XYZ file of C-alpha atoms in Angstrom:
777
model
C 44.408 157.191 30.072
C 42.961 160.897 29.574
C 41.480 160.703 32.622
C 44.691 159.440 34.360
C 47.108 161.604 33.268
C 44.438 164.720 34.347
C 44.356 162.977 37.330
C 48.012 162.450 37.978
C 48.787 166.042 36.821
C 46.640 167.313 39.041
C 48.612 165.896 42.008
C 46.348 162.815 42.373
C 49.251 160.270 41.192
C 47.356 157.205 39.212
C 49.443 153.861 40.410
C 47.681 151.541 37.951
C 44.697 151.039 35.461
C 43.183 147.605 35.472
C 40.310 146.142 33.425
C 37.033 145.354 35.404
C 36.651 141.616 34.228
C 38.418 139.688 32.123
C 38.729 139.238 28.011
C 35.444 137.414 26.951
C 32.945 137.577 24.599
C 29.479 135.559 23.698
C 28.397 135.482 27.320
C 24.636 136.793 27.733
C 22.241 136.669 30.093
C 19.906 133.337 30.695
C 17.552 131.898 32.875
C 17.227 128.517 34.044
C 13.787 127.254 33.128
C 14.382 123.321 33.914
C 16.945 121.753 36.283
C 16.849 118.120 37.452
C 19.498 115.581 38.475
C 21.962 113.567 35.648
C 21.034 110.431 35.725
C 24.538 109.406 35.756
C 26.880 111.593 38.173
C 25.573 112.863 41.229
C 26.945 116.083 41.754
C 25.945 117.545 38.080
C 22.905 118.756 36.915
C 20.776 119.079 33.538
C 19.096 122.400 33.123
C 17.680 123.854 30.280
C 18.168 127.617 30.098
C 16.458 130.442 28.029
C 18.950 132.982 26.247
C 16.119 134.835 24.518
C 16.243 132.636 21.145
C 13.782 130.135 19.683
C 15.316 127.213 21.362
C 16.428 126.560 25.064
C 19.773 125.338 25.389
C 20.275 122.224 27.043
C 23.532 122.852 29.820
C 25.192 120.336 32.082
C 26.142 122.099 35.360
C 28.101 121.242 38.590
C 27.534 123.899 40.664
C 25.491 123.363 43.735
C 23.520 126.809 43.619
C 22.100 126.348 40.288
C 18.371 126.137 40.895
C 15.206 126.559 38.603
C 14.117 130.502 37.943
C 17.772 131.750 38.452
C 19.474 134.108 36.574
C 22.696 133.104 35.218
C 25.670 134.269 33.219
C 25.652 131.720 29.878
C 28.723 131.152 27.544
C 27.346 130.116 24.171
C 28.678 127.872 21.803
C 31.776 129.630 20.215
C 32.307 132.131 23.092
C 36.121 133.305 24.100
C 36.616 132.981 28.036
C 39.807 134.518 29.443
C 42.650 132.457 28.965
C 41.311 132.117 25.201
C 38.893 128.860 26.352
C 36.199 128.452 23.593
C 33.672 127.298 24.501
C 32.349 124.075 22.481
C 29.407 121.446 22.419
C 30.410 118.785 23.949
C 28.765 115.901 26.065
C 29.266 115.208 29.992
C 28.509 111.750 31.372
C 26.399 111.096 28.055
C 24.127 114.341 28.148
C 24.519 117.349 25.658
C 25.716 120.113 27.195
C 25.576 123.200 24.455
C 27.388 125.932 27.068
C 28.499 126.887 30.135
C 27.079 128.538 33.180
C 29.590 130.708 34.372
C 31.005 131.729 37.868
C 32.727 135.243 38.593
C 35.855 133.253 38.503
C 35.851 132.076 34.991
C 34.976 135.361 33.655
C 37.863 136.935 35.546
C 36.078 138.972 37.975
C 37.366 137.213 41.015
C 40.522 135.292 42.455
C 37.639 132.435 43.165
C 34.112 132.011 43.714
C 31.658 129.262 45.200
C 29.176 128.455 43.203
C 27.547 130.186 39.446
C 26.927 134.023 39.048
C 23.759 134.903 40.463
C 21.787 137.704 38.522
C 19.616 140.056 39.529
C 15.562 138.476 39.189
C 15.210 141.962 36.625
C 18.404 141.080 34.704
C 16.883 141.279 30.925
C 17.347 137.656 29.509
C 19.638 137.722 25.881
C 21.708 140.926 26.817
C 25.237 140.455 26.612
C 26.406 140.682 30.211
C 29.159 142.874 29.225
C 26.904 145.278 28.664
C 24.640 144.476 31.249
C 27.364 144.759 34.224
C 29.167 147.379 32.304
C 32.435 145.472 32.465
C 33.721 147.362 29.591
C 35.370 149.311 31.782
C 38.418 149.772 34.351
C 39.447 150.665 37.734
C 41.937 153.492 38.408
C 43.976 152.980 41.753
C 45.044 156.788 43.177
C 47.670 156.593 45.104
C 47.158 160.027 47.309
C 49.252 161.841 49.640
C 48.703 161.992 52.979
C 47.150 165.800 52.721
C 44.366 165.058 50.256
C 42.193 162.729 52.539
C 38.802 164.917 50.586
C 39.826 162.384 47.891
C 39.436 159.013 50.058
C 36.168 158.547 48.381
C 34.336 158.683 45.073
C 32.358 161.981 46.067
C 35.768 163.679 46.426
C 37.132 162.214 43.210
C 34.367 163.035 41.105
C 34.366 166.776 42.592
C 38.170 166.611 41.494
C 37.147 165.353 37.653
C 34.636 167.825 37.637
C 36.642 170.686 38.244
C 39.742 169.551 35.966
C 37.166 169.281 33.145
C 34.764 172.535 34.106
C 31.897 169.967 34.322
C 28.919 169.848 36.834
C 29.064 166.942 39.182
C 25.775 164.973 40.050
C 25.763 163.515 43.484
C 22.952 160.791 44.164
C 20.095 162.155 46.137
C 20.552 160.986 49.961
C 17.015 162.283 51.627
C 16.813 162.079 54.814
C 14.536 158.661 55.887
C 11.695 159.402 58.051
C 11.835 157.522 61.479
C 9.226 155.060 61.756
C 9.980 153.977 65.417
C 10.474 156.343 68.718
C 13.549 154.125 70.302
C 16.945 155.549 70.553
C 20.172 155.825 72.492
C 21.482 158.806 74.342
C 24.832 159.975 73.612
C 27.705 161.528 75.989
C 30.868 163.234 74.841
C 33.120 162.801 77.546
C 36.095 163.938 75.231
C 34.829 166.678 73.370
C 37.945 167.708 71.844
C 39.059 164.032 70.482
C 35.298 163.773 69.555
C 33.289 167.088 68.655
C 30.211 165.479 67.109
C 28.749 162.049 67.291
C 25.286 160.277 65.381
C 23.612 157.251 66.262
C 20.449 155.818 64.950
C 18.674 152.590 65.966
C 17.419 150.306 63.338
C 14.972 147.189 64.624
C 13.713 144.013 62.768
C 16.629 143.516 60.460
C 16.950 140.611 58.475
C 20.685 139.584 57.776
C 19.726 136.844 56.460
C 19.365 138.821 53.106
C 22.168 138.518 50.162
C 23.933 142.359 49.253
C 22.473 143.094 45.951
C 24.830 142.234 43.001
C 25.267 146.267 42.199
C 26.703 146.639 45.420
C 28.900 143.441 45.567
C 30.216 144.722 42.357
C 31.073 148.056 43.129
C 32.981 146.947 46.269
C 34.629 144.213 44.213
C 35.690 147.178 41.788
C 37.125 148.822 44.758
C 39.065 145.951 46.057
C 37.037 145.276 48.973
C 35.674 141.556 49.476
C 31.479 141.041 50.387
C 31.027 139.954 53.560
C 27.254 140.811 54.834
C 24.601 143.380 54.002
C 25.879 145.869 56.933
C 29.735 145.504 56.289
C 29.046 146.008 52.730
C 26.762 149.253 53.414
C 28.929 150.968 55.598
C 32.288 149.711 53.453
C 30.210 151.404 50.443
C 29.102 154.511 52.318
C 33.060 154.840 53.413
C 34.050 154.523 49.293
C 31.911 156.345 48.340
C 31.375 159.697 50.546
C 34.876 159.173 52.480
C 33.447 158.910 55.548
C 33.882 155.431 57.732
C 30.809 154.221 59.844
C 30.647 151.116 62.548
C 27.338 149.080 63.336
C 26.907 147.541 66.816
C 24.511 144.877 67.763
C 21.839 147.135 69.860
C 21.354 143.973 71.904
C 24.893 143.578 73.114
C 24.784 147.623 74.240
C 23.891 148.218 78.415
C 22.589 151.696 78.646
C 23.516 154.982 76.647
C 26.575 155.750 74.129
C 30.024 157.416 76.083
C 32.550 158.476 73.944
C 35.585 158.790 76.448
C 39.296 157.413 76.741
C 40.430 154.290 78.188
C 40.732 153.820 81.454
C 43.785 152.054 83.180
C 44.024 148.373 82.772
C 40.620 148.172 80.230
C 40.511 145.677 77.682
C 39.236 144.812 74.539
C 38.889 141.786 72.218
C 38.776 143.547 68.377
C 36.553 141.967 65.766
C 39.715 139.649 64.487
C 39.029 138.086 68.180
C 42.494 139.240 69.193
C 42.573 140.706 72.867
C 44.308 143.816 73.732
C 45.077 145.885 76.813
C 44.422 149.656 76.088
C 46.072 152.610 76.809
C 44.748 155.319 78.459
C 45.650 157.657 75.058
C 42.884 155.806 73.496
C 39.481 157.121 72.440
C 36.932 154.502 73.262
C 32.995 154.299 72.106
C 31.830 152.964 75.260
C 28.378 152.079 76.848
C 27.441 152.303 80.615
C 29.118 149.084 81.537
C 32.208 148.384 79.129
C 34.303 149.459 75.941
C 32.511 148.591 72.642
C 35.292 149.527 69.884
C 38.215 151.808 69.075
C 37.049 154.747 68.225
C 37.582 155.286 64.589
C 40.157 152.073 64.449
C 38.388 148.762 64.718
C 35.391 147.784 66.268
C 34.743 144.947 69.160
C 33.976 141.391 68.686
C 31.182 141.312 71.696
C 29.126 144.095 70.055
C 30.136 143.224 66.415
C 27.181 142.580 63.871
C 26.286 138.660 63.525
C 24.033 136.581 61.128
C 21.966 136.289 64.629
C 21.609 140.261 64.928
C 18.075 141.644 64.451
C 18.577 145.026 66.047
C 21.381 147.334 64.765
C 23.086 151.103 66.116
C 24.684 152.665 63.425
C 27.468 155.110 64.424
C 28.445 158.417 62.525
C 31.236 160.245 63.823
C 33.830 162.827 63.802
C 36.987 161.973 65.167
C 39.597 164.941 65.412
C 42.818 163.582 63.237
C 45.008 164.236 66.751
C 42.944 161.898 68.384
C 43.161 158.930 65.731
C 46.776 159.758 64.589
C 49.205 157.028 65.395
C 46.608 155.232 67.854
C 46.372 152.406 65.383
C 50.050 151.929 65.129
C 50.156 151.279 68.840
C 48.418 148.350 68.557
C 49.921 146.930 65.465
C 47.043 148.066 63.228
C 46.163 149.871 60.149
C 42.185 149.903 58.987
C 40.360 151.797 56.425
C 38.579 153.812 59.081
C 41.838 155.042 60.977
C 43.316 155.783 57.315
C 40.887 158.531 56.867
C 40.403 159.842 60.228
C 44.178 160.173 61.232
C 44.391 162.570 57.656
C 40.488 164.509 58.429
C 37.129 163.734 57.091
C 34.449 166.349 56.440
C 32.941 167.641 60.221
C 29.784 168.619 58.446
C 29.251 164.951 56.565
C 27.888 162.883 59.608
C 24.743 163.529 58.747
C 24.641 162.883 55.353
C 26.301 159.319 55.760
C 24.041 157.802 58.315
C 20.887 158.896 56.605
C 22.744 157.462 53.027
C 23.595 154.066 55.188
C 20.368 154.077 56.757
C 18.427 154.171 53.265
C 20.458 150.942 51.851
C 20.023 148.859 54.719
C 16.393 149.602 54.606
C 16.313 148.661 51.383
C 18.361 145.608 51.539
C 17.612 144.090 55.182
C 14.398 145.903 56.012
C 13.577 146.878 59.368
C 12.408 149.859 60.932
C 14.609 153.275 61.657
C 14.650 155.496 64.698
C 15.491 158.986 64.838
C 19.113 160.365 64.166
C 20.424 161.208 67.819
C 23.005 163.986 67.527
C 25.594 165.222 70.136
C 28.140 168.097 68.817
C 30.769 170.496 71.104
C 30.742 173.019 68.439
C 33.666 174.957 69.942
C 35.726 171.829 69.651
C 34.742 171.374 65.573
C 37.337 172.486 63.295
C 37.262 176.101 62.452
C 36.848 177.450 59.310
C 39.781 178.593 57.360
C 39.695 182.574 56.050
C 42.528 183.294 53.836
C 43.241 186.341 51.678
C 45.373 186.328 48.531
C 46.904 188.818 46.697
C 47.098 188.981 43.102
C 50.612 190.144 42.942
C 51.688 187.339 45.029
C 50.020 184.808 43.005
C 51.668 186.233 39.808
C 55.031 186.339 42.076
C 55.005 182.464 42.800
C 53.542 181.108 39.473
C 55.589 183.811 37.189
C 52.700 183.369 35.384
C 49.475 185.862 34.926
C 45.874 184.086 35.136
C 43.099 186.072 34.608
C 41.483 187.036 37.785
C 38.375 185.542 36.995
C 39.623 182.564 35.972
C 41.165 182.591 39.262
C 37.644 182.948 40.717
C 36.113 180.230 38.856
C 38.645 177.690 39.503
C 38.651 178.242 43.265
C 35.084 178.175 43.001
C 34.545 175.150 41.381
C 37.173 173.465 43.898
C 33.708 174.413 46.556
C 36.000 177.225 48.366
C 33.875 180.238 49.046
C 35.293 183.359 46.979
C 35.066 187.073 47.128
C 36.939 189.230 45.118
C 38.561 192.167 46.513
C 40.311 195.563 44.823
C 43.996 193.368 45.029
C 42.921 189.657 45.061
C 40.703 187.643 46.784
C 39.099 186.721 50.308
C 38.310 182.665 50.178
C 36.626 180.781 53.352
C 37.716 177.367 53.129
C 35.632 174.153 53.843
C 35.809 171.982 56.296
C 36.579 169.096 54.250
C 39.875 170.366 53.014
C 42.616 170.204 55.968
C 45.483 170.955 53.524
C 44.314 174.223 52.923
C 45.283 176.741 55.773
C 47.794 179.339 54.055
C 47.757 181.515 50.487
C 50.298 179.507 49.380
C 48.148 176.436 49.759
C 45.661 178.488 47.475
C 48.305 179.104 45.042
C 49.256 175.436 44.987
C 45.497 174.584 44.185
C 44.784 177.349 40.886
C 48.408 176.248 39.529
C 47.261 172.386 39.548
C 43.462 173.277 38.087
C 44.954 175.540 35.644
C 47.239 172.676 34.656
C 51.246 172.742 35.402
C 51.771 172.300 31.576
C 50.019 175.654 30.820
C 52.346 177.437 32.713
C 55.380 178.293 30.255
C 59.119 177.001 31.132
C 61.213 180.547 31.554
C 64.224 180.738 32.777
C 64.116 182.799 35.763
C 66.227 185.885 35.621
C 68.576 186.671 38.522
C 70.889 189.737 38.812
C 74.230 188.986 40.564
C 75.934 191.496 42.813
C 78.719 191.365 44.852
C 78.051 190.320 48.874
C 79.165 193.039 51.422
C 81.644 191.196 53.389
C 82.579 192.811 56.358
C 86.486 191.948 57.428
C 85.626 191.775 61.322
C 82.556 189.175 60.417
C 83.782 186.217 62.769
C 83.331 182.714 60.501
C 81.884 179.613 62.826
C 84.329 178.162 59.792
C 87.095 179.758 61.218
C 86.636 178.217 64.364
C 86.023 174.787 63.293
C 89.001 174.911 61.106
C 91.130 176.114 64.323
C 90.210 173.499 66.629
C 90.489 170.653 64.040
C 94.201 172.228 63.312
C 94.274 171.793 66.942
C 93.614 167.737 66.707
C 89.793 167.998 67.440
C 87.576 165.886 65.386
C 84.412 167.401 64.481
C 81.376 165.440 65.823
C 77.344 165.764 65.069
C 74.708 164.605 67.059
C 71.313 164.525 67.705
C 69.727 167.740 68.988
C 67.420 165.351 71.383
C 69.174 163.334 73.798
C 68.605 160.473 76.264
C 66.790 162.531 79.312
C 68.702 160.035 81.642
C 71.976 161.305 80.372
C 70.792 164.909 80.359
C 69.585 164.685 83.972
C 72.784 163.296 85.565
C 74.501 166.726 83.854
C 71.333 168.757 84.695
C 69.478 167.769 87.728
C 68.149 170.860 88.220
C 67.097 171.964 85.218
C 63.869 170.972 83.311
C 64.494 170.049 79.510
C 61.869 170.386 76.475
C 60.454 166.900 76.375
C 59.188 165.962 72.535
C 55.702 164.700 72.715
C 56.165 161.974 69.836
C 59.856 161.026 70.061
C 61.819 158.889 67.737
C 62.701 156.732 70.673
C 62.613 156.724 74.717
C 66.597 157.706 74.681
C 65.864 160.429 72.296
C 63.143 162.229 73.829
C 64.704 165.335 75.205
C 66.142 168.544 73.376
C 69.596 168.868 74.477
C 70.226 171.902 76.918
C 74.123 171.899 76.025
C 76.177 170.235 73.669
C 77.743 167.972 76.353
C 75.226 165.143 76.968
C 75.619 164.058 72.873
C 79.151 164.811 73.309
C 79.280 162.386 76.243
C 77.341 159.484 74.639
C 79.712 159.818 71.506
C 82.933 159.211 74.170
C 80.753 156.372 75.450
C 80.208 154.877 72.478
C 84.183 155.213 71.159
C 85.721 154.053 74.818
C 83.302 150.796 74.261
C 85.429 150.182 71.011
C 88.768 150.697 72.542
C 89.066 154.688 71.468
C 90.982 155.515 74.433
C 92.298 159.430 73.255
C 89.278 161.610 72.292
C 88.979 165.221 71.303
C 85.716 165.947 69.920
C 84.285 169.144 69.220
C 80.549 170.467 67.989
C 78.691 173.190 66.508
C 75.234 173.557 67.004
C 72.110 174.963 68.798
C 70.991 174.401 72.459
C 67.593 174.458 73.440
C 66.552 176.497 76.648
C 63.219 176.395 77.813
C 62.113 180.089 78.445
C 57.939 181.328 78.246
C 59.352 184.557 77.042
C 60.669 183.253 73.763
C 59.353 182.012 70.952
C 57.480 178.810 70.783
C 58.698 178.527 74.313
C 62.164 177.632 73.819
C 65.234 179.815 73.268
C 67.335 178.337 70.777
C 71.182 179.703 71.102
C 74.122 178.682 68.703
C 77.027 177.369 70.484
C 80.404 175.618 69.849
C 81.370 173.110 72.275
C 84.252 170.129 72.654
C 85.363 167.035 74.774
C 88.610 165.927 75.707
C 89.650 162.351 76.934
C 92.879 160.781 76.980
C 96.412 161.482 76.548
C 97.382 165.087 75.512
C 98.877 163.505 72.193
C 99.330 160.348 70.079
C 101.842 158.025 71.039
C 105.091 158.581 69.420
C 108.954 157.758 70.115
C 109.941 161.876 70.681
C 107.246 162.941 72.804
C 106.502 162.313 76.714
C 102.854 160.691 77.291
C 100.773 162.465 79.760
C 97.161 162.868 80.129
C 95.399 165.697 79.008
C 94.732 168.087 82.127
C 92.156 171.478 82.340
C 95.418 174.006 81.347
C 95.504 172.153 78.206
C 91.788 172.378 77.199
C 91.787 176.030 78.786
C 94.612 176.407 75.803
C 92.272 175.242 73.418
C 89.403 177.621 74.306
C 91.871 180.448 74.374
C 93.072 180.056 71.061
C 89.567 180.098 69.880
C 88.946 183.568 71.855
C 92.268 184.679 70.328
C 90.418 184.933 66.853
C 88.065 187.161 68.139
C 87.864 191.096 68.943
C 86.717 189.883 72.626
C 90.286 188.634 74.140
C 90.961 191.302 76.085
C 86.984 191.840 77.491
C 86.938 187.734 78.327
C 88.251 186.587 81.734
C 88.229 182.962 83.235
C 86.697 182.541 86.935
C 86.229 179.996 89.521
C 82.341 178.611 89.486
C 80.888 175.873 89.902
C 78.621 173.764 87.766
C 76.260 170.576 87.985
C 78.166 168.709 85.440
C 81.733 169.748 86.303
C 84.365 169.321 88.950
C 84.254 171.475 92.305
C 87.815 172.328 92.010
C 88.103 172.606 88.487
C 85.465 174.467 86.579
C 85.384 177.782 85.428
C 83.131 180.335 83.897
C 83.947 182.377 80.889
C 82.948 185.893 81.390
C 82.581 189.014 79.107
C 81.017 192.224 80.439
C 79.803 190.851 83.497
C 77.842 188.085 81.479
C 78.425 184.184 81.464
C 79.004 183.238 77.702
C 80.731 179.862 78.521
C 82.166 177.097 81.115
C 85.334 175.163 81.041
C 86.292 172.296 83.443
C 86.384 168.805 84.759
C 83.566 166.366 84.275
C 82.033 165.575 87.619
C 83.076 162.762 89.476
C 79.955 161.640 90.418
C 78.626 161.697 86.331
C 81.949 160.614 85.640
C 81.328 157.149 87.310
C 77.200 156.982 86.354
C 77.672 157.380 82.554
C 80.975 154.866 82.587
C 83.243 157.227 81.140
C 86.761 156.113 81.369
C 89.899 158.129 82.714
C 89.128 162.170 83.140
C 87.190 164.205 80.714
C 87.164 168.168 80.152
C 84.746 169.701 78.597
C 84.076 173.210 77.244
C 80.973 175.287 75.620
C 81.156 179.014 74.133
C 78.217 181.165 73.019
C 78.501 182.505 69.477
C 76.518 185.537 69.997
C 78.920 186.402 72.927
C 81.823 186.321 70.959
C 81.756 189.292 68.915
C 83.154 189.951 65.828
C 87.263 188.934 64.630
C 90.109 191.016 65.988
C 91.215 192.951 62.699
C 95.065 193.234 62.289
C 96.186 196.534 62.401
C 99.843 197.630 60.813
C 102.065 199.893 62.416
C 105.830 200.777 62.424
C 107.865 198.411 64.459
C 110.307 199.694 67.119
C 113.885 200.450 65.838
C 115.208 200.329 69.551
C 115.803 197.349 71.446
C 113.350 195.596 73.616
C 114.614 194.359 77.443
C 113.514 191.898 79.741
C 113.217 191.991 83.434
C 112.267 189.032 85.716
C 110.390 189.219 88.663
C 109.786 186.481 91.093
C 106.896 187.811 93.679
C 105.226 185.815 96.640
C 101.140 186.343 96.985
C 98.679 183.943 98.473
C 97.520 180.975 96.651
C 94.020 182.097 95.750
C 95.463 185.082 94.014
C 94.845 184.733 90.379
C 97.399 185.552 87.502
C 94.886 186.804 85.522
C 94.502 189.891 87.802
C 97.930 190.585 88.689
C 98.686 190.739 84.574
C 95.663 193.221 84.326
C 97.329 195.479 87.424
C 101.136 195.089 85.358
C 99.601 196.160 81.896
C 97.757 198.844 83.018
C 101.216 200.298 84.782
C 103.243 199.655 81.855
C 100.306 200.536 79.427
C 102.893 202.717 76.767
C 106.442 200.550 77.184
C 105.021 197.155 78.508
C 105.297 195.072 74.894
C 105.117 191.449 76.267
C 104.085 189.535 79.640
C 104.459 186.182 80.636
C 104.255 183.780 83.382
C 107.236 181.192 83.299
C 107.328 179.683 86.765
C 104.738 178.937 89.603
C 106.419 177.568 92.449
C 105.560 176.594 96.188
C 107.379 174.700 98.935
C 110.598 175.292 100.789
C 111.416 178.913 100.878
C 107.554 179.944 100.291
C 105.166 180.033 103.414
C 102.309 177.865 103.697
C 99.393 179.533 102.035
C 101.703 181.307 99.352
C 102.784 180.952 95.746
C 105.932 182.220 93.860
C 104.930 183.463 90.516
C 107.901 184.073 88.217
C 106.763 186.985 85.691
C 108.652 188.438 82.923
C 108.510 191.893 81.462
C 109.502 192.853 78.516
C 109.869 196.480 77.696
C 110.272 198.811 74.595
C 109.763 202.220 73.778
C 109.020 203.313 69.973
C 111.056 206.808 70.179
C 114.087 205.729 72.410
C 115.995 203.496 74.009
C 115.203 202.850 77.130
C 118.301 203.168 79.992
C 118.318 201.096 83.116
C 116.952 204.100 85.410
C 113.466 204.322 82.533
C 113.064 200.337 83.175
C 113.541 200.634 86.584
C 111.273 203.026 87.056
C 108.242 200.813 85.525
C 109.738 197.766 87.310
C 109.251 199.913 90.735
C 105.776 201.092 89.514
C 104.756 197.438 89.159
C 106.029 196.084 92.156
C 104.348 199.025 94.156
C 101.119 198.168 92.453
C 101.325 194.114 93.287
C 101.774 195.392 96.931
C 99.089 197.464 97.175
C 96.560 195.497 95.425
C 97.946 191.863 96.146
C 100.071 192.522 99.489
C 102.636 190.810 97.116
C 106.576 190.638 98.006
C 109.637 190.309 96.295
C 111.015 186.424 96.673
C 114.534 186.323 98.085
């Protein structure tokens, strides 16, 4: 329980604690000294068992594997087995039985078992089986977060326990195996960025008829791994002990040398579970000169797999880059112990230790002869050692609790890091197996968890409050959003990644940023503006019988730009979409469809709350997503800050939008600040209105005319309105009549008719000079 608490508080959450065997007593090691058939039962045997007592025990047994000389687990008379099953003297088919020979399942050590437990020949007779197999123990299940791949093996967990308890960690001796044969396989790294290190070794004349020893199968059982055969058991043992996956091939099934490469188009592989898959070209393979042998770091192939007939083995121990393995198993619906570790990262320096450990165990169990270890390595592609500097000031600032410098050095050193103290902190070199430590904050987290979160006092932080400086001219995005809501829009929030097909329709000549690992194919491109998301929202609504839509969105657009950080420029924008009728159905309102000028009015309302009102103009333009004759650029100081227009008819057809859709978008950074209201005295003198009807060419913009009129009447012109546009009878073709209302007023005096006429004459003269305008008869 203490160890469980320590691990959990150190970030290695304990999911459960289970006893390694059932609750039983009175079971001891015995030796079968006599074994013969039962006279009245074909499936029973009569045995005599030596349990270290003066008298042998007569026991009737029905297990097929019971035989003379076998060391067994004997439940003596009075023994209590799991489930409170008490062993008593009995007669089986007329023969006395003074005990029971137990199987693994009967002792609560397995769900089922085939025959009685077979103990090693050197098991001491008469010793309690709980003592002999160390069954008064528990299995602790640890739920690791993805960043702690270094603890996916007993070696890593032991290192953590040693650090937490300030104790030395005793590792088993793993001396290199001296080669006794010269046979070897050459190794080629065709994809060194994905596999920068690969070790291989030939083992010949192994005897796979041998069984894995009890100590090995028992350790595997306690880790939840089923014993299969000595080769698989040893590789699984190394996986659990060191946290390093390994694989073994049948040497006789390999043709030529080993090549670590990516799959070629159309290649197939039959896996160990006998399922056939077609390999994708992003899948790293272990191959020989002719064919794929295995999916690197994931699953082996059945053709090259080790079987009971295998006589010669090729052992593999490799480092595969986490990015080369991550997600690849899931592409094929697989998840293995090997892929689980490789996609999180294994120690890039552990491969030789792992292959030497596996070789020694195999030679011990199945015999054979070992060849030399062949290593292929691309040092430039191996993970770079992280070097991090940490200051005492930063440690104190983030933890809020002082820790002695010597204690910090001790903690980091015990974690396996190389530490040197500096004047104001530490310089730390991180070992390759700690992929999770990359920045100084990672070091602080390590210090805190080893020091003990409970040892850091709970002190409420002190924060001084001060009034925030607020500029009245600061333009709030919230105000713009509220204004659009007031004008009948609803705010939409769409994904920043959109369907590239939809975006290509709107921006056929622009390249978007494509995500390497998208959620789905129709969400794989970063949006170039807000319109793709709004159009898709409109499609969704129209498909559900919503014909009137007024949507707006505030967010970012993502423009590929090599000069920007990360190769993409993020721009804050606000945009909208209008389709359908101008207003909801109402008995007092004549229903009509919204048009370009309605949406332009909404945009002008947005601009009216900024200080840029007089500096912004609407100019005719072209845009790939908008109608050629109904598109306007919104320009400030010569720079395009937005667009307004009707959706292009071709895009409207391809995207199946019902009705005329109008779109707008404004870059927020270009809108400047809010216009500040300045109070001034109202004129006490009356205002005078004069109406002018001028005829100009149809391509003349009223915005230009208005700008010229304002220059003329700058002191006395207080209002200017266009109240009628007329073409037709009485106006020549190619011309239009504009009815303009001028409101004049002076703050110091009442304007007389002659004063007003002077201003009107000046206006007419300017319009004549600049636009060839004439007064309409």
